[in-house]
mmCIF file of C-alpha atoms (C1' of nucleotides) in Angstrom:
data_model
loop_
_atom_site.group_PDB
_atom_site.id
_atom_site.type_symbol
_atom_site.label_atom_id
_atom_site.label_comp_id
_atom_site.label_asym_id
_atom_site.label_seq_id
_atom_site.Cartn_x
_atom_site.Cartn_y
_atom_site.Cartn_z
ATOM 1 C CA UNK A 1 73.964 112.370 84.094
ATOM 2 C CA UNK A 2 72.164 109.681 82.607
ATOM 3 C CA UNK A 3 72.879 109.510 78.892
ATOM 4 C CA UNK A 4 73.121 107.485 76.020
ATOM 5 C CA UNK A 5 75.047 104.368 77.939
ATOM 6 C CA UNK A 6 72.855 104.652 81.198
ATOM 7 C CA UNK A 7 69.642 104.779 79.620
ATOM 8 C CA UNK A 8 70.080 102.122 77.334
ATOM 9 C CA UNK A 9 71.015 100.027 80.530
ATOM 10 C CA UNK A 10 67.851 101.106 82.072
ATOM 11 C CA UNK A 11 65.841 99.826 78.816
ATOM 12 C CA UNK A 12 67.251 96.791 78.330
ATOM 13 C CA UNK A 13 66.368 95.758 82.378
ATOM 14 C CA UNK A 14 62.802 97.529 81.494
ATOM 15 C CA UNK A 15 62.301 96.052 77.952
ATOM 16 C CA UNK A 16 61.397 92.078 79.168
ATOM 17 C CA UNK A 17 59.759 93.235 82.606
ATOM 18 C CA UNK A 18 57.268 95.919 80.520
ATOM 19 C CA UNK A 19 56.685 94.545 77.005
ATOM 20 C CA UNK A 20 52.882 92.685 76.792
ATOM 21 C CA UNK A 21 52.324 94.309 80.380
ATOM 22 C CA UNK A 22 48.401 95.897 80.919
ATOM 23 C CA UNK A 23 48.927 99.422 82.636
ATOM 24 C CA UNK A 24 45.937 99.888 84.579
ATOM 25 C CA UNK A 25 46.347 103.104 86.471
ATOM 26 C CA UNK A 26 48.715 105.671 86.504
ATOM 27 C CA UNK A 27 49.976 108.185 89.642
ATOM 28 C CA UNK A 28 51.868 111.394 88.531
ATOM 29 C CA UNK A 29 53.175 114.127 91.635
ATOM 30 C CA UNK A 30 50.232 116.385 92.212
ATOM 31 C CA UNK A 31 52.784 119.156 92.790
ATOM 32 C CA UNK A 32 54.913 118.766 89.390
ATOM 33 C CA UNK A 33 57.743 121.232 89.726
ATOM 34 C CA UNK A 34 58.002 122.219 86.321
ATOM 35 C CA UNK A 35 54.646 122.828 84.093
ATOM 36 C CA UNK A 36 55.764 119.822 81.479
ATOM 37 C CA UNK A 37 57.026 117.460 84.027
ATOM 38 C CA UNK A 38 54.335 115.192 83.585
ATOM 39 C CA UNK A 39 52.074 115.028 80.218
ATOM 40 C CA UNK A 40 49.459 113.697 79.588
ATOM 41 C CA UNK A 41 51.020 110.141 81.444
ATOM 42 C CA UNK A 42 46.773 109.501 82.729
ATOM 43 C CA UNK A 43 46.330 108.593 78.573
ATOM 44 C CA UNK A 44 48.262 105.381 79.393
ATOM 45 C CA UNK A 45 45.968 104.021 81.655
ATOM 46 C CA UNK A 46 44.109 100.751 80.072
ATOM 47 C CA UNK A 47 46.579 100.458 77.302
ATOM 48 C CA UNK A 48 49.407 97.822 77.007
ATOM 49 C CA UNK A 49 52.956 98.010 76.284
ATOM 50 C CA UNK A 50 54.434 96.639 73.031
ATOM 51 C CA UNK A 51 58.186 97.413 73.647
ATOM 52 C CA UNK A 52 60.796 99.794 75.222
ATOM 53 C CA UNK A 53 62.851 101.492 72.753
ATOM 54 C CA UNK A 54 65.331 104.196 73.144
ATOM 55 C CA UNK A 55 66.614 107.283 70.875
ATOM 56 C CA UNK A 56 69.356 109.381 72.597
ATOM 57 C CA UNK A 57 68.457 110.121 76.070
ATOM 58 C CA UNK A 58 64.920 108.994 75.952
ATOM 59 C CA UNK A 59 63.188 106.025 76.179
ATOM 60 C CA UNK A 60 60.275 105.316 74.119
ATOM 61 C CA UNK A 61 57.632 102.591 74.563
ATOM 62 C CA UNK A 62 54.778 102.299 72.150
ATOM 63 C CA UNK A 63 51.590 101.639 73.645
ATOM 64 C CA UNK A 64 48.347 100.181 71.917
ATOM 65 C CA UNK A 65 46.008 102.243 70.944
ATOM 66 C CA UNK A 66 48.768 104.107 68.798
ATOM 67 C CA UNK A 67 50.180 106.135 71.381
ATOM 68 C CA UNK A 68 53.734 106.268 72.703
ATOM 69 C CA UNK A 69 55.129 106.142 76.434
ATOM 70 C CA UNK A 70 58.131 108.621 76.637
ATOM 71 C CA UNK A 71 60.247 109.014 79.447
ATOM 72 C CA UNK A 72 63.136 111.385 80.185
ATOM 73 C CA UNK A 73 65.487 110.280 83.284
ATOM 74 C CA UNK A 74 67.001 114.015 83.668
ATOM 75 C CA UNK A 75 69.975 114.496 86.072
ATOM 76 C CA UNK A 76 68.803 111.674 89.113
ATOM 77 C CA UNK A 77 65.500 109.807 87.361
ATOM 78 C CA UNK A 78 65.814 106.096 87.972
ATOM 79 C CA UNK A 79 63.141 103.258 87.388
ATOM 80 C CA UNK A 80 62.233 100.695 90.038
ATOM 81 C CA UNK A 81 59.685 98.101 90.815
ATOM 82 C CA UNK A 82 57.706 98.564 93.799
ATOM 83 C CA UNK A 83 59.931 101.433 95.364
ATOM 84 C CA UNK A 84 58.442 103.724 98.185
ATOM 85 C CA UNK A 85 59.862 106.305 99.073
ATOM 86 C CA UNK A 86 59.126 110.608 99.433
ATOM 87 C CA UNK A 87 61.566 110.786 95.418
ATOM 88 C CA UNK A 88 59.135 108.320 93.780
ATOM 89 C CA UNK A 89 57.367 111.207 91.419
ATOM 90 C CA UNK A 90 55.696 109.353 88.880
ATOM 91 C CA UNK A 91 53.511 105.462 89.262
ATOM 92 C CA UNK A 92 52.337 102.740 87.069
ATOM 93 C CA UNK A 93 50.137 100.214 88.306
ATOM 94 C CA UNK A 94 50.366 97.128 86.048
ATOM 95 C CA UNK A 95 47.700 95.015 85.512
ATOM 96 C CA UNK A 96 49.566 92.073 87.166
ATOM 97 C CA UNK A 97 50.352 94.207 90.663
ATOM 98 C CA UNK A 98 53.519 95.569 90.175
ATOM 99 C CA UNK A 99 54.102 99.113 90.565
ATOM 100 C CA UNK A 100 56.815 100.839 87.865
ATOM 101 C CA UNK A 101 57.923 103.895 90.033
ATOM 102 C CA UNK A 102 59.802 106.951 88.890
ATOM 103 C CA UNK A 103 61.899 108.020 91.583
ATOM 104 C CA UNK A 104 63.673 111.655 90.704
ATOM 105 C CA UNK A 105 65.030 114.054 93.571
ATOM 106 C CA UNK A 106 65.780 117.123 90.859
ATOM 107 C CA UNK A 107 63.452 116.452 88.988
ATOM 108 C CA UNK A 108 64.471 117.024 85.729
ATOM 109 C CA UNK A 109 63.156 114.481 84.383
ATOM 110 C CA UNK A 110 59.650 113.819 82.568
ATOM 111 C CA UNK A 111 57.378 111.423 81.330
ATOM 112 C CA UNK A 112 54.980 112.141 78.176
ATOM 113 C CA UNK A 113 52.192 110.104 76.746
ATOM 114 C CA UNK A 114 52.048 111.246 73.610
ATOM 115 C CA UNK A 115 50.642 110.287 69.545
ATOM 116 C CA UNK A 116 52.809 107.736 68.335
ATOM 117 C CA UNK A 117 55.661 109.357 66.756
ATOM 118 C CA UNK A 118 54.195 113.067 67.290
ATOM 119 C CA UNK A 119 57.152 114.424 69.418
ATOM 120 C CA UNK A 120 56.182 118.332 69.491
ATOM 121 C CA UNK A 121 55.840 118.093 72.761
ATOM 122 C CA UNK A 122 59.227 117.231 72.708
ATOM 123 C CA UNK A 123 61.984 119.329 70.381
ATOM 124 C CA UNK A 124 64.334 117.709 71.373
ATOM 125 C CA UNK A 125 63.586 114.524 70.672
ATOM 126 C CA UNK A 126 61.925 115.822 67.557
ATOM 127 C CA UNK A 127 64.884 117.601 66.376
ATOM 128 C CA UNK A 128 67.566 114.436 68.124
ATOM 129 C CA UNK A 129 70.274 113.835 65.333
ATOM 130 C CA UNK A 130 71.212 110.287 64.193
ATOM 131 C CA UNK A 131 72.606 106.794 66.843
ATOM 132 C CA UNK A 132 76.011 106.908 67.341
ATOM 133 C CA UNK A 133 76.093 103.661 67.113
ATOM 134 C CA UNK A 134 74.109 103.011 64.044
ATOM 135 C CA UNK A 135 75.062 103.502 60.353
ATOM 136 C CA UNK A 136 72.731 106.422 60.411
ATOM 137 C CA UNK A 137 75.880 108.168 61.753
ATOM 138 C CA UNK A 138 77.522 109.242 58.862
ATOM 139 C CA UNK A 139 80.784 110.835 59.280
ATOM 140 C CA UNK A 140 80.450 112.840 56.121
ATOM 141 C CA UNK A 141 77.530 114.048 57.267
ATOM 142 C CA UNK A 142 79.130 115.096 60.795
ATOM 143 C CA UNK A 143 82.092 116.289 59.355
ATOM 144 C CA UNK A 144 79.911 118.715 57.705
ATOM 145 C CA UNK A 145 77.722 119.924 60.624
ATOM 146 C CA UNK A 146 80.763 120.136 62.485
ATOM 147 C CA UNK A 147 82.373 122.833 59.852
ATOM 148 C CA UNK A 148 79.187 124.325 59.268
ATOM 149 C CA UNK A 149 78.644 125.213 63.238
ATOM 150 C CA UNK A 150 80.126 128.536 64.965
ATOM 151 C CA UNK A 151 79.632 126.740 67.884
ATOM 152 C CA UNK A 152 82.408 125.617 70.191
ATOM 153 C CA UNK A 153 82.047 121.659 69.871
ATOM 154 C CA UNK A 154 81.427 120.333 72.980
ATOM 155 C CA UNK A 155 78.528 122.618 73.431
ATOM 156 C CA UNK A 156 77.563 121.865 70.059
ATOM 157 C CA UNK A 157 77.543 117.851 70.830
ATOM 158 C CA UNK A 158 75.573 118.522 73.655
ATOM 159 C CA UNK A 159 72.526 120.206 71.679
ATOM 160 C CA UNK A 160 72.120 116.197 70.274
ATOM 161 C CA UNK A 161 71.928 117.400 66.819
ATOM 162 C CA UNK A 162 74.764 116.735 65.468
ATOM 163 C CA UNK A 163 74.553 112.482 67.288
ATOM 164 C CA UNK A 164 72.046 111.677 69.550
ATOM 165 C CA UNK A 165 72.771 110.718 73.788
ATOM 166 C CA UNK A 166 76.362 112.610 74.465
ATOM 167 C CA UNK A 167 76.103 114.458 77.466
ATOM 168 C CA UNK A 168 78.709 116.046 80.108
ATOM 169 C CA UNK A 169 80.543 112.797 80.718
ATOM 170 C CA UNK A 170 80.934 111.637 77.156
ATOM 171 C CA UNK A 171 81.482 114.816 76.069
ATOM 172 C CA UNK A 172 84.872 115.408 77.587
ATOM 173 C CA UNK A 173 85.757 111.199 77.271
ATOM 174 C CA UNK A 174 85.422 111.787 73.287
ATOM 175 C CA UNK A 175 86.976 114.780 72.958
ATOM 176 C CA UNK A 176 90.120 113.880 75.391
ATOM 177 C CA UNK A 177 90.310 110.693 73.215
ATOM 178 C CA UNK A 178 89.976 112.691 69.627
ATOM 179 C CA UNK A 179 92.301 114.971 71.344
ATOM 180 C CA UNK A 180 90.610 117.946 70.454
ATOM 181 C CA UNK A 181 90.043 121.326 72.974
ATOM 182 C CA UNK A 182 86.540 121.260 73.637
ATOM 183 C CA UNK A 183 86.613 124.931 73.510
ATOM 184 C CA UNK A 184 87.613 124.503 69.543
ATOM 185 C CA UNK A 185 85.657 126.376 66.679
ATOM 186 C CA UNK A 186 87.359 124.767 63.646
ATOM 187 C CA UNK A 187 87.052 121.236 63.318
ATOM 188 C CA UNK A 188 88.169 119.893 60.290
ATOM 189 C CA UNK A 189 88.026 116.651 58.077
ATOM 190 C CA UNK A 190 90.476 114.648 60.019
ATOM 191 C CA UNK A 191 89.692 115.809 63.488
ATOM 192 C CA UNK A 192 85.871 115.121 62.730
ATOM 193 C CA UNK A 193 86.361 111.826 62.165
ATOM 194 C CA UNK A 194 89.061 111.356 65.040
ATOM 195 C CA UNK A 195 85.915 112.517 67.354
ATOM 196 C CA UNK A 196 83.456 110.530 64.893
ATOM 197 C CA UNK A 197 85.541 107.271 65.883
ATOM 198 C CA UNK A 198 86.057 108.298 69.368
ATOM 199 C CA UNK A 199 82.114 109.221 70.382
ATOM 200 C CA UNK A 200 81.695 105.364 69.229
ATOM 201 C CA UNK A 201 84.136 103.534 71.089
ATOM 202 C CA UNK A 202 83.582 105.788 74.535
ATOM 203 C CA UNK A 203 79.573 104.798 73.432
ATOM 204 C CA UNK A 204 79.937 101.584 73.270
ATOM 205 C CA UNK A 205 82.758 100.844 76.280
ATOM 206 C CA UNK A 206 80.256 102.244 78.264
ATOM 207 C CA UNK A 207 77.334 100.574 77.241
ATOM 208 C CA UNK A 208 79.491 96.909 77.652
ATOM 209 C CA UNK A 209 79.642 98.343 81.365
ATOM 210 C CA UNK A 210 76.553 98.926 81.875
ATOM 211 C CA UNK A 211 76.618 102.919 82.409
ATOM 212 C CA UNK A 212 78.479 105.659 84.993
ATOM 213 C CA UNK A 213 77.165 105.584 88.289
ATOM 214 C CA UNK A 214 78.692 108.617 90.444
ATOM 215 C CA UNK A 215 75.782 108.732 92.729
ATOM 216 C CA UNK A 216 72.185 108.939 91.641
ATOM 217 C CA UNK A 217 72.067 106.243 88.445
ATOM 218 C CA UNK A 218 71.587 103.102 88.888
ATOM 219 C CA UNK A 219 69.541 100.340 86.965
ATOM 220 C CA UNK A 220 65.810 98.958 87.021
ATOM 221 C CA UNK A 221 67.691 95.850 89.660
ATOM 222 C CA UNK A 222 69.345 98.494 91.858
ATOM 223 C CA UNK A 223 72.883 97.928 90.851
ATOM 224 C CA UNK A 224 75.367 100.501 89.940
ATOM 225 C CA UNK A 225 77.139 100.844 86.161
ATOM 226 C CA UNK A 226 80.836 99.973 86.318
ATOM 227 C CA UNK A 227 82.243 102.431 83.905
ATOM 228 C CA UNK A 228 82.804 105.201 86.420
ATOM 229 C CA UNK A 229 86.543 103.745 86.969
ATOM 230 C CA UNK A 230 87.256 103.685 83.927
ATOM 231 C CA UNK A 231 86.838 107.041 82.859
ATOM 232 C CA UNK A 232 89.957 109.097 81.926
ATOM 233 C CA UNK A 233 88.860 112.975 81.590
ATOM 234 C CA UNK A 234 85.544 113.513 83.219
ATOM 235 C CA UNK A 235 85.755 114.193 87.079
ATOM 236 C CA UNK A 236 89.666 114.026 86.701
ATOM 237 C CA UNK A 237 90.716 117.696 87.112
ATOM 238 C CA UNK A 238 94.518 118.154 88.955
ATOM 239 C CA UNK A 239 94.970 114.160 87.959
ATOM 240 C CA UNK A 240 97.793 113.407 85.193
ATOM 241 C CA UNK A 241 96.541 112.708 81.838
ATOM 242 C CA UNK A 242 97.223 109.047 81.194
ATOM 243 C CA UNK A 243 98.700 109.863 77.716
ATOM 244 C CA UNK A 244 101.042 112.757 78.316
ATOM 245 C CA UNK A 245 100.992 113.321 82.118
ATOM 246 C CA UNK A 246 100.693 116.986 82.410
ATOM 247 C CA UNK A 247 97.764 117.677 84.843
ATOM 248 C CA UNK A 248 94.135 117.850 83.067
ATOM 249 C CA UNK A 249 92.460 120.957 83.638
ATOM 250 C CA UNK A 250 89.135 121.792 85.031
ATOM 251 C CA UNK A 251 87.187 125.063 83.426
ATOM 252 C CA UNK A 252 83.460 125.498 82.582
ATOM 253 C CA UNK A 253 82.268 125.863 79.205
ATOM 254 C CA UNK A 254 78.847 127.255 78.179
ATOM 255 C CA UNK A 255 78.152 126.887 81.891
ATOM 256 C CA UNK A 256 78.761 122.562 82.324
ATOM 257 C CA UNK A 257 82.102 121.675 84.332
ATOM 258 C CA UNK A 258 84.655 120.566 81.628
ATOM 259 C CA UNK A 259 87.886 118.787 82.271
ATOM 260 C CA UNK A 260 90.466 118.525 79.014
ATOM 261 C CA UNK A 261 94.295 117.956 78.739
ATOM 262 C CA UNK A 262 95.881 121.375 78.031
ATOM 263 C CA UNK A 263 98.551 119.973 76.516
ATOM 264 C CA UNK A 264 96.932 116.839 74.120
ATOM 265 C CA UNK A 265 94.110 118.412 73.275
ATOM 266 C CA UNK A 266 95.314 121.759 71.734
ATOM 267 C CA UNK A 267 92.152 124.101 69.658
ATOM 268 C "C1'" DC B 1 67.882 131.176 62.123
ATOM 269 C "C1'" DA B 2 71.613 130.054 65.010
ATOM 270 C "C1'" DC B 3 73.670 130.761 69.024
ATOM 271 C "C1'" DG B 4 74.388 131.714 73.969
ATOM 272 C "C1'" DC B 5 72.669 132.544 78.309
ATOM 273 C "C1'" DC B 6 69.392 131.726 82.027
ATOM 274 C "C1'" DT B 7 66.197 128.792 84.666
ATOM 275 C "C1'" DC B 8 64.225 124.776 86.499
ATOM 276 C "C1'" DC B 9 65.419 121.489 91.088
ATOM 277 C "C1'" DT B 10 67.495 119.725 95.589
ATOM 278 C "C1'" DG B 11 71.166 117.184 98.057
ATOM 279 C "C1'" DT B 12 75.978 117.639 99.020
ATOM 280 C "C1'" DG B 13 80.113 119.579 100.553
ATOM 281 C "C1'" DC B 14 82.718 123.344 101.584
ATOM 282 C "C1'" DG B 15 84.279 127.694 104.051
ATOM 283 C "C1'" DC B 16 83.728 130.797 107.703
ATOM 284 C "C1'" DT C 1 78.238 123.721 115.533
ATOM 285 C "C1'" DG C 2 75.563 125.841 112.236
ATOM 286 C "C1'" DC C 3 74.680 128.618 108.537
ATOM 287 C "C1'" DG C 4 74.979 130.211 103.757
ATOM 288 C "C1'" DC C 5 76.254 129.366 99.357
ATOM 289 C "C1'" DA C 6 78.337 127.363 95.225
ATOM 290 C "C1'" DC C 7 77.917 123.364 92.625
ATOM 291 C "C1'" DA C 8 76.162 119.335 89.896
ATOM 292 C "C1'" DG C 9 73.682 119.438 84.582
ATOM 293 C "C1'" DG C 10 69.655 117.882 80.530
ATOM 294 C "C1'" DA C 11 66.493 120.319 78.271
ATOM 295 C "C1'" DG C 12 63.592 124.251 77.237
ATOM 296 C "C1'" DG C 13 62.743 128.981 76.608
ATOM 297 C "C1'" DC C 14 63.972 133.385 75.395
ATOM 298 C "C1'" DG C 15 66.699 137.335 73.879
ATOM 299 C "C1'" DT C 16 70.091 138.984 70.540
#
DNA sequence: CACGCCTCCTGTGCGC
DNA sequence: TGCGCACAGGAGGCGT
């Protein structure tokens, strides 16, 4: 649930609290879940962090001794200070007494020290296409991807090839407002950039709100995103669609719940 | 090589 | 009341 909008909430609370700070031990779940929950996160301990960065999904801190701090918040990750409780899977003990904790109950999310910029551990982030809100995005470029896929498009915007961060929620707010079926196989020029336009503006209304909080997310200071009411597709199923009124429809596509107006958003 | 399907995980909410 | 089960989904792995 956390995406592009949520996660760059989270870093901007983390970036002043963590850059310059001494890590001086580090505590990872003894019982990781999955094999690559946790990698490698002991190589942090005695290095300092320069920054918190993001790209997509994942947040990226470089530490000294060129290494890099990458963390993954999953479905229900969420960073707090001094937080104790039986979710917290993941510690760092700063130099200066506070504790970052990772608290995750599905634990789908990870945490990877890893060689500055060496992201094999990674392919997703090694692989992550470009910002969506940077003027890496080309639309000619996207256009392109999009007519070169056989892919249906949402699935295909949630591989993060084709723009970096879109997940379930954004997914369906784009494509509702690009009016396209999310189920569609032919995309062409004009629709392309409809959905180029739209992924920005749901991107960036988000990000003004701070993130979607149905029930796990919420930021480094506790509080809750406030973009969750103003979402018009995702989570809406059997509602009226605000531009046309016939009721949006709820169906699953490549296995994720996806809501779309059956009669605005035509393939 | 690209695509699609399955799995990981656990709390929640529903039906019987 | 209590049980069982479907459901939520980001990323990774694997089979076709």
């Amino acid at each position: 649930m956390p995406e592009l909008p949520e996660v760059e909430s989270v870093r901007r609370q983390l970036e002043p609290e963590l850059t310059g700070a001494a890590i001086a031990e580090t505590w990872c779940d003894p019982i990781p879940a999955m094999p690559r929950e946790f990698h490698d996160v002991h190589r942090a301990a005695g290095r300092t962090i320069l920054g918190v960065g993001r790209r997509g999904k994942f947040l990226l801190a470089p530490l000294t001794g060129d290494l890099e701090l990458v963390m993954h918040l999953g479905m229900t990750g969420s960073f707090r200070f001094d937080l104790d409780d039986v979710y917290v899977r993941a510690r760092l003990y700063l130099a200066d007494g506070r504790v970052l904790c990772f608290r995750d109950v599905r634990r789908f999310g990870r945490i990877a020290v890893v060689d500055r910029g060496d992201y094999r551990e990674l392919p997703t982030l090694a692989a992550l296409g470009p910002e969506p809100l940077s003027d890496e995005f080309h639309l000619e470029r996207f256009a392109k991807e999009l007519a070169r896929t056989r892919s249906a498009v949402k699935p295909f915007l949630l591989s993060q090839k084709p723009v970096a961060g879109v997940g379930n929620i954004y997914a369906d707010e784009a494509l509702w407002l690009a009016r396209i079926h999310p189920a569609s196989r032919r995309v062409g020029r004009d629709r392309a950039a409809q959905l180029h336009a739209a992924i920005r503006e749901v991107m960036a209304g988000a990000i003004e709100r701070e993130g979607t909080t149905f029930r796990d997310y919420q930021m480094v200071n506790g509080e809750s995103g406030r973009n969750a009411s103003f979402l018009v597709a995702y989570g809406q199923g059997g509602r009226p669609c605000p531009r046309c009124g016939t009721l949006l429809r709820k169906v699953v596509l490549g296995g994720r719940g996806t809501t779309y107006c059956p009669r605005c958003q035509r393939a």
